[in-house]
Each structure stands twice: as C-alpha cells, then as structure tokens.
Short mmCIF file of C-alpha atoms in Angstrom, two decimals:
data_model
loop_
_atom_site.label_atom_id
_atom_site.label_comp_id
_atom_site.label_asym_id
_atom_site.label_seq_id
_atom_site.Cartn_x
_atom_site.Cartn_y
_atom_site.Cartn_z
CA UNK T 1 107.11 165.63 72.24
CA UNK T 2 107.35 165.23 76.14
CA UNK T 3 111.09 166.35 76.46
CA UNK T 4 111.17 167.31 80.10
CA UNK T 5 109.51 163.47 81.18
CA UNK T 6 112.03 161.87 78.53
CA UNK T 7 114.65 164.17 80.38
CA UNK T 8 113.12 163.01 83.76
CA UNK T 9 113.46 159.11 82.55
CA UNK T 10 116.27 159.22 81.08
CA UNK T 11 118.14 160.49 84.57
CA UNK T 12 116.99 157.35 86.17
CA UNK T 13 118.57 154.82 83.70
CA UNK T 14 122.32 154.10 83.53
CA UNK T 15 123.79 154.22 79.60
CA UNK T 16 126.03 152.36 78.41
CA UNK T 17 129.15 153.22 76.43
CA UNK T 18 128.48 152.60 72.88
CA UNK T 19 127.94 153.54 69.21
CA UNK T 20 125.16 153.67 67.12
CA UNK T 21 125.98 151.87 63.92
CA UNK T 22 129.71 150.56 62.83
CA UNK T 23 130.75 154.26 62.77
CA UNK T 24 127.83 155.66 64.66
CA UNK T 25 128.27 158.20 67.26
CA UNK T 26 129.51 156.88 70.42
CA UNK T 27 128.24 157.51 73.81
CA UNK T 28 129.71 158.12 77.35
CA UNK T 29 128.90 155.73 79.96
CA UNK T 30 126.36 157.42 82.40
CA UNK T 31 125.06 155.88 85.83
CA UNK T 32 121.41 156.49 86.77
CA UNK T 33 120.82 159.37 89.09
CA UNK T 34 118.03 160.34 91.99
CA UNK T 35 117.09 163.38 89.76
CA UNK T 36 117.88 164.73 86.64
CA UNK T 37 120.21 168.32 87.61
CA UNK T 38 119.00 171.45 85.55
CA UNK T 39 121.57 174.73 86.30
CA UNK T 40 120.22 178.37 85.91
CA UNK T 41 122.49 180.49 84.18
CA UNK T 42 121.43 184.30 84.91
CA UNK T 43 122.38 185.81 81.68
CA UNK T 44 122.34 184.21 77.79
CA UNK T 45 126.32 184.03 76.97
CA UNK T 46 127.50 182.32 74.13
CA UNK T 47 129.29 178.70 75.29
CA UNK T 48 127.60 178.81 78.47
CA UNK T 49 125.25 176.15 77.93
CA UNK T 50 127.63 173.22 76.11
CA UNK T 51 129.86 174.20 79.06
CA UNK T 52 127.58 172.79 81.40
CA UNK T 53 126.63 170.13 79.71
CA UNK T 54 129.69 169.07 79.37
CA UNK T 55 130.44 168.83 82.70
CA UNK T 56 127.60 166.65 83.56
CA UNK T 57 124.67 168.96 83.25
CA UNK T 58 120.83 167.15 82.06
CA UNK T 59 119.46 170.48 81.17
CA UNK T 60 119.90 174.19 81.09
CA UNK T 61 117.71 177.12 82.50
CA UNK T 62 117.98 180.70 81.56
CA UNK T 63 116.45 183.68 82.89
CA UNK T 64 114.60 186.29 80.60
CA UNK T 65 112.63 189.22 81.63
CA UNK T 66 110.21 189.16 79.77
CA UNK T 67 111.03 191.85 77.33
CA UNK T 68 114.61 192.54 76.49
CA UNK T 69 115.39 190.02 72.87
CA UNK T 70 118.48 191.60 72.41
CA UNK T 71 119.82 188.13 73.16
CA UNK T 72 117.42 185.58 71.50
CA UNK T 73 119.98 184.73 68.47
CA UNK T 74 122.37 184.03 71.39
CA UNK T 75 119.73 182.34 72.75
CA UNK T 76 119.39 180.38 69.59
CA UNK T 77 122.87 178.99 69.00
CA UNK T 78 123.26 177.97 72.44
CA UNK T 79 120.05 176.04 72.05
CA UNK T 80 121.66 174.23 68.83
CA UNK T 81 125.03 173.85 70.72
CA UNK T 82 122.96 172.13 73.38
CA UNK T 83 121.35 169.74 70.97
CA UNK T 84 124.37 168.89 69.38
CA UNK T 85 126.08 168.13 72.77
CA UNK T 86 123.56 165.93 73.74
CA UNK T 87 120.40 165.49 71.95
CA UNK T 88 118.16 164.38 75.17
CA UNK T 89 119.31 167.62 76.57
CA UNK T 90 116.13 170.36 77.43
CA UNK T 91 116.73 173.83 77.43
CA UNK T 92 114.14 176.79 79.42
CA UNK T 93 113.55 179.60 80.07
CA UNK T 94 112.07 181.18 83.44
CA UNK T 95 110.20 183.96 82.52
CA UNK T 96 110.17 186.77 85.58
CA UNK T 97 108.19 189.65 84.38
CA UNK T 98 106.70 191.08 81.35
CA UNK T 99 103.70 188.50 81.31
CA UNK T 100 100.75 191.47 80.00
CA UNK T 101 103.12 191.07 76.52
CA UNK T 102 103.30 187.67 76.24
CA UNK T 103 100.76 185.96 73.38
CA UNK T 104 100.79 183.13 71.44
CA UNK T 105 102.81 184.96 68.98
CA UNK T 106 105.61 185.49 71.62
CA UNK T 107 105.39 181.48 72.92
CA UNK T 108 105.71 180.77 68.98
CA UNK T 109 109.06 182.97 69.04
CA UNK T 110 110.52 181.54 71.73
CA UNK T 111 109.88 177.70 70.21
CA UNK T 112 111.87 179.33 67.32
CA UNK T 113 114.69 179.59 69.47
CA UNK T 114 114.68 176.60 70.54
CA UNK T 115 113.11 176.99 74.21
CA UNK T 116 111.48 173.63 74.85
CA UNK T 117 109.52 175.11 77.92
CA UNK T 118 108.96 177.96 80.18
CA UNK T 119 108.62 178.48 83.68
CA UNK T 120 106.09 180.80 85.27
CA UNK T 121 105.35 181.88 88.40
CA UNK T 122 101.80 180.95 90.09
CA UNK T 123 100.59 185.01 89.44
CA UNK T 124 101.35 184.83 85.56
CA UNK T 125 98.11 185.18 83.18
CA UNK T 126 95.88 182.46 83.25
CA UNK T 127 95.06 182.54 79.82
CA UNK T 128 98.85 181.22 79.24
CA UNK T 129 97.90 177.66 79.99
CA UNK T 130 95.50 178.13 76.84
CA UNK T 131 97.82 178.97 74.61
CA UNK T 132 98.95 175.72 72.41
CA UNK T 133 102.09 175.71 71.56
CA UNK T 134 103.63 172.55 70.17
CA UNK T 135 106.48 171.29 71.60
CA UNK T 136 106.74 174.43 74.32
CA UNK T 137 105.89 172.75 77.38
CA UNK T 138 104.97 174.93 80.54
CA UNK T 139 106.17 174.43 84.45
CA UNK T 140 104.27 176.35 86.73
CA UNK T 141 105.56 177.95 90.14
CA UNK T 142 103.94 176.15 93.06
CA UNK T 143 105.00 177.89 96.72
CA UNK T 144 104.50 176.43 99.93
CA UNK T 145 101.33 177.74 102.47
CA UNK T 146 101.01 176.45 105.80
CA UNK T 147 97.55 176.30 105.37
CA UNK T 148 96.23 172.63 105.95
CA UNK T 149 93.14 173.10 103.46
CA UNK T 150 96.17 173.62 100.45
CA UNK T 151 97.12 170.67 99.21
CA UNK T 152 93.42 170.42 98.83
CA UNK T 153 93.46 173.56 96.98
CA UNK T 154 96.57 173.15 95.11
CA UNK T 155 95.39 169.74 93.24
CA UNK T 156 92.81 171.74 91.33
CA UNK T 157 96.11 172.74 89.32
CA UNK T 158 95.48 169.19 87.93
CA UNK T 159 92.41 170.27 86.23
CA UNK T 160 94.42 172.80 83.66
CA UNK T 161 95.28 171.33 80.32
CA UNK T 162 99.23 171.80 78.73
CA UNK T 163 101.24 171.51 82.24
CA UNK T 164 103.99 169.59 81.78
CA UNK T 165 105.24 170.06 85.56
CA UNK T 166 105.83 172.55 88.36
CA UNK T 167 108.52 173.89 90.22
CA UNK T 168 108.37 173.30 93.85
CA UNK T 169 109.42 177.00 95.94
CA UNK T 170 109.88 175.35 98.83
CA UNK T 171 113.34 177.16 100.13
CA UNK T 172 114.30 173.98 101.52
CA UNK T 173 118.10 174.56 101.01
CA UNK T 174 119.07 174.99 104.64
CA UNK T 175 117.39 172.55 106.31
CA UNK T 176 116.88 169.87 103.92
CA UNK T 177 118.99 167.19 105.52
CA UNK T 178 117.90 167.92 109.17
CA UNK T 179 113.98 167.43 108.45
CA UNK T 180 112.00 165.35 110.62
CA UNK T 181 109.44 162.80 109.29
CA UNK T 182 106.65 165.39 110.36
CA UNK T 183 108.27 168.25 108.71
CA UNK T 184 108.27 166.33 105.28
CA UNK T 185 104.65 165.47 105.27
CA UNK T 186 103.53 168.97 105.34
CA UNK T 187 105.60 169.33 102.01
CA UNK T 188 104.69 165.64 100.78
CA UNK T 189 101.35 166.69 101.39
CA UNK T 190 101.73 169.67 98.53
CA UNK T 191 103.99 167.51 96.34
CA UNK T 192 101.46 164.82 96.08
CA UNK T 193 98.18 166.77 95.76
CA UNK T 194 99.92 168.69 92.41
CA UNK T 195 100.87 165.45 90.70
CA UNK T 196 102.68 166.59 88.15
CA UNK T 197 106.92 165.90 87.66
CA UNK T 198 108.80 168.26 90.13
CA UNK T 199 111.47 170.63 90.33
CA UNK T 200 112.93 171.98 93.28
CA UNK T 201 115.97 174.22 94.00
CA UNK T 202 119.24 173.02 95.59
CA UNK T 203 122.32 174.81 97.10
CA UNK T 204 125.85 174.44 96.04
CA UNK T 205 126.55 173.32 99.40
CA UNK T 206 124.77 170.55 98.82
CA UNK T 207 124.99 167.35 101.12
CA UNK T 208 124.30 163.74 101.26
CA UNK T 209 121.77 163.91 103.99
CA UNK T 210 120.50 166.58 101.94
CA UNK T 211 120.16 164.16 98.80
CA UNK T 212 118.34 161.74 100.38
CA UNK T 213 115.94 164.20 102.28
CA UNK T 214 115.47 165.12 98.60
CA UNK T 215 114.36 161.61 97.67
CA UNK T 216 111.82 161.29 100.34
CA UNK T 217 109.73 164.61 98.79
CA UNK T 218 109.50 163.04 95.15
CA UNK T 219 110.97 165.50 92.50
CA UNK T 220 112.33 164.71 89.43
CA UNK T 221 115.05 167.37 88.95
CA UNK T 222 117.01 169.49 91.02
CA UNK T 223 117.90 173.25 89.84
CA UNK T 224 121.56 174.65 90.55
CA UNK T 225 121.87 178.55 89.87
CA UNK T 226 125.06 179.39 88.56
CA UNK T 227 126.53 181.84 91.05
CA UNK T 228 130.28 181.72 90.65
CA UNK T 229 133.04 181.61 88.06
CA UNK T 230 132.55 179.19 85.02
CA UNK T 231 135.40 176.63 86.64
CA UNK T 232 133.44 176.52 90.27
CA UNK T 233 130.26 176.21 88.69
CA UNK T 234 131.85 173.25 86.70
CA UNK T 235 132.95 171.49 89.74
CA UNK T 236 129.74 172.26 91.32
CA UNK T 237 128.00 170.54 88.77
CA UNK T 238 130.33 167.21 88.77
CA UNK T 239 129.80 167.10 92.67
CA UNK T 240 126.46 167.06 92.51
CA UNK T 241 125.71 164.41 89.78
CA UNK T 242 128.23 162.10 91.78
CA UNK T 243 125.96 162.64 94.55
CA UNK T 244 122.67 162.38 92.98
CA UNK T 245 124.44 159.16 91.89
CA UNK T 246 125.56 157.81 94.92
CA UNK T 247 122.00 158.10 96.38
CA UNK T 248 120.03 156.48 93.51
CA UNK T 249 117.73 154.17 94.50
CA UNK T 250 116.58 151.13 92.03
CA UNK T 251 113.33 150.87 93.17
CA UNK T 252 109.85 151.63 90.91
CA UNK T 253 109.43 155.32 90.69
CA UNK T 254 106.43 155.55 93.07
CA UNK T 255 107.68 158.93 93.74
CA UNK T 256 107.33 160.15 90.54
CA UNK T 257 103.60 161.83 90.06
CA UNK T 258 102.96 162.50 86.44
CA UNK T 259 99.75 164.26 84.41
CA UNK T 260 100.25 161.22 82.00
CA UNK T 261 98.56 159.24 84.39
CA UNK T 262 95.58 161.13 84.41
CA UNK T 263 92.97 160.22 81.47
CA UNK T 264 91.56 163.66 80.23
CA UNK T 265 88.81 164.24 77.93
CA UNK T 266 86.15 161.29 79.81
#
C-alpha cells in the first residue's frame, strides 16, 4: 500500500471530529495543512515517536547507520506505538551508511519492524531500486546542481521502477522566505523534472514567508530534525502545523507531481 501518498493526501484534507460506529473510536478534529510535517529523531528511544505524534506530528523519521540493530526491537514497538496513535501515521528510516550490506534480506528485516520506507542518498547502490519489497517504499536523495542541463538529467530518475518519492537537499532554510521569482525557478526547474512527491527540510525557526515560499516549490512534506529537549521539540512541532495551516491553500494540487501519473509497462 502507498502509505507515504495516503500520508501526503491525507495532510491536505481537514477531519472532522467523530467516531466510527456507536462506540467506535473517536477522532480529533484536524484542519488541512500545506504539507504533511515528518520530524527526524537522531536516535531510536522508546516513547519518542507517540510523543511526537501526539503533538501534531504526520510522520516520524529515524536515523540508522546502516549497521548497528542493537535498537531494532526499540525500533519495533515504537513503530506499533505509532500505529496505534494514529493509524495513517508513516514511520522511516534514513539510512546514512552501510549500503555494501544491505540486500533484500536486510529491506525484508526492516519491513519486520515496521519501517514503511527508507531514505537513501543519490550515491547508494543502484541495485536497491530492484529490490521488491512489499510495502517498503523508497525516497531517494535528490541535491541541487547549478547546472542548467540537470533538470534534464535528473528526470531520467523517472525511468526507475519502486520510487515512491525523493527528498529535495536543497538547504533552503535560510533564505527561503526572501527568494525572488528567478531564484525559485532554478529549483522549480529540478522539482518538476523529478516528478515524484517531495520532501524538503525546514528549520525550527521557521516563518510565514518561509511557508509560503515553501508552497511555490511543490513538496508534499516538510522534515523537522529534532534538535532540542523533548518539550521544545513539542512546541516546535505545534508551531509549525499551525503554520502549515494558516497557509493552506484550497486550490487543486497542481503542485503535487506524482509517479502514479505515469503509465509504466506500455
């Protein structure tokens, strides 16, 4: 199952309070947002994930190296925690090194956990995108080259089967809300020639010129790394959804680039 575009869509469409049923389960009230908000937690720590969710988190990132498991059954129950705290919740994993170990065995493993999809940089193996793993989707590093034949080369990434979307290293943070027109269409350039569902990285310091600069380049999800103590982080998190909030546009998502689109297999 898609989980990352159902976590994309689901950002974009304000909930309801409810139940499900005459004692169902109910749920919070939600308003639609810009961008769905992932936050990168450094380390696996038990509670860690619920605890952002909780305070307004769509999805959780963690970091692993590649080769040290010591914390997969950590890794595990904060996967179920997540699910329980919000089943349209997606949990990853950004894999940094360690890629000549990685096989199809190790992708299995990490489903097992309950990883819904990795993130890779642009240098990993190439033979990862032809591994198969069900319901492990993959989001591939993109960075940014001056170079006005990229975006040229950069759609070929189109052409490679079981990407579900890329990340967008862009180090945008602090300038995003002082871009000219100009400056965005070298990046709109890249973001549209990839045209798959985007990530990109955000600062704490976020702003709401920042926000809206953020709407103009077409992602789907921002990524907040967890930097401080557990209570800051919280209140970095609630900030930001208000903001991604306040700056939601109900318009068609014309922005929004996606590999379902393209018919494979002709």
């Amino acid at each position: 199952m898609a989980k990352l575009q159902d976590m994309f869509t689901q950002a974009r469409r304000a909930q309801s309070n409810g139940g499900m049923g005459f004692l169902g389960k109910s749920r919070n009230e939600t308003k639609a947002r810009s961008a769905a908000l992932v936050i990168e937690l450094d380390t696996i720590t038990a509670g860690s994930a619920e605890a952002a969710l909780k305070a307004g988190a769509d999805g959780i990132l963690f970091n692993w190296d590649g080769g040290d498991t010591a914390h997969f059954e950590t890794l595990k129950q904060e996967a179920a925690a997540a699910k329980a705290h919000n089943d349209n919740s997606v949990l990853g994993l950004k894999i940094t090194g360690g890629f000549d170990n990685l096989s199809s065995e190790t992708l299995k493993n990490l489903k097992e956990q309950g990883v819904q999809y990795i993130i890779v940089p642009f240098n990993a193996p190439a033979r990862l995108l032809a591994v198969e793993t069900k319901d492990l989707e993959k989001v591939i590093v993109v960075p940014m080259r001056k170079d006005e034949s990229y975006p040229l080369y950069i759609r070929n990434l189109t052409a490679f089967e079981n990407i579900a979307a890329v990340l967008l290293d862009f180090n945008l943070s602090d300038q995003l809300g002082t871009m000219t027109i100009e400056e965005v269409l070298d990046y709109r350039a890249v973001r549209e020639a990839v045209r798959f569902p985007a990530f990109i990285y955000v600062s704490q310091k976020l702003s709401e010129a920042d926000a809206f600069t953020i709407n103009t380049l077409g992602v789907q999800a921002v990524i907040l790394s967890a930097k401080d103590t557990e209570e800051a982080t919280r209140e970095h998190i609630k900030s930001l959804r208000e903001l991604l909030e306040k700056v939601h546009q109900d318009e068609n998502p014309k922005d929004a680039p996606t590999v379902t689109s393209i018919n494979r297999g002709k």
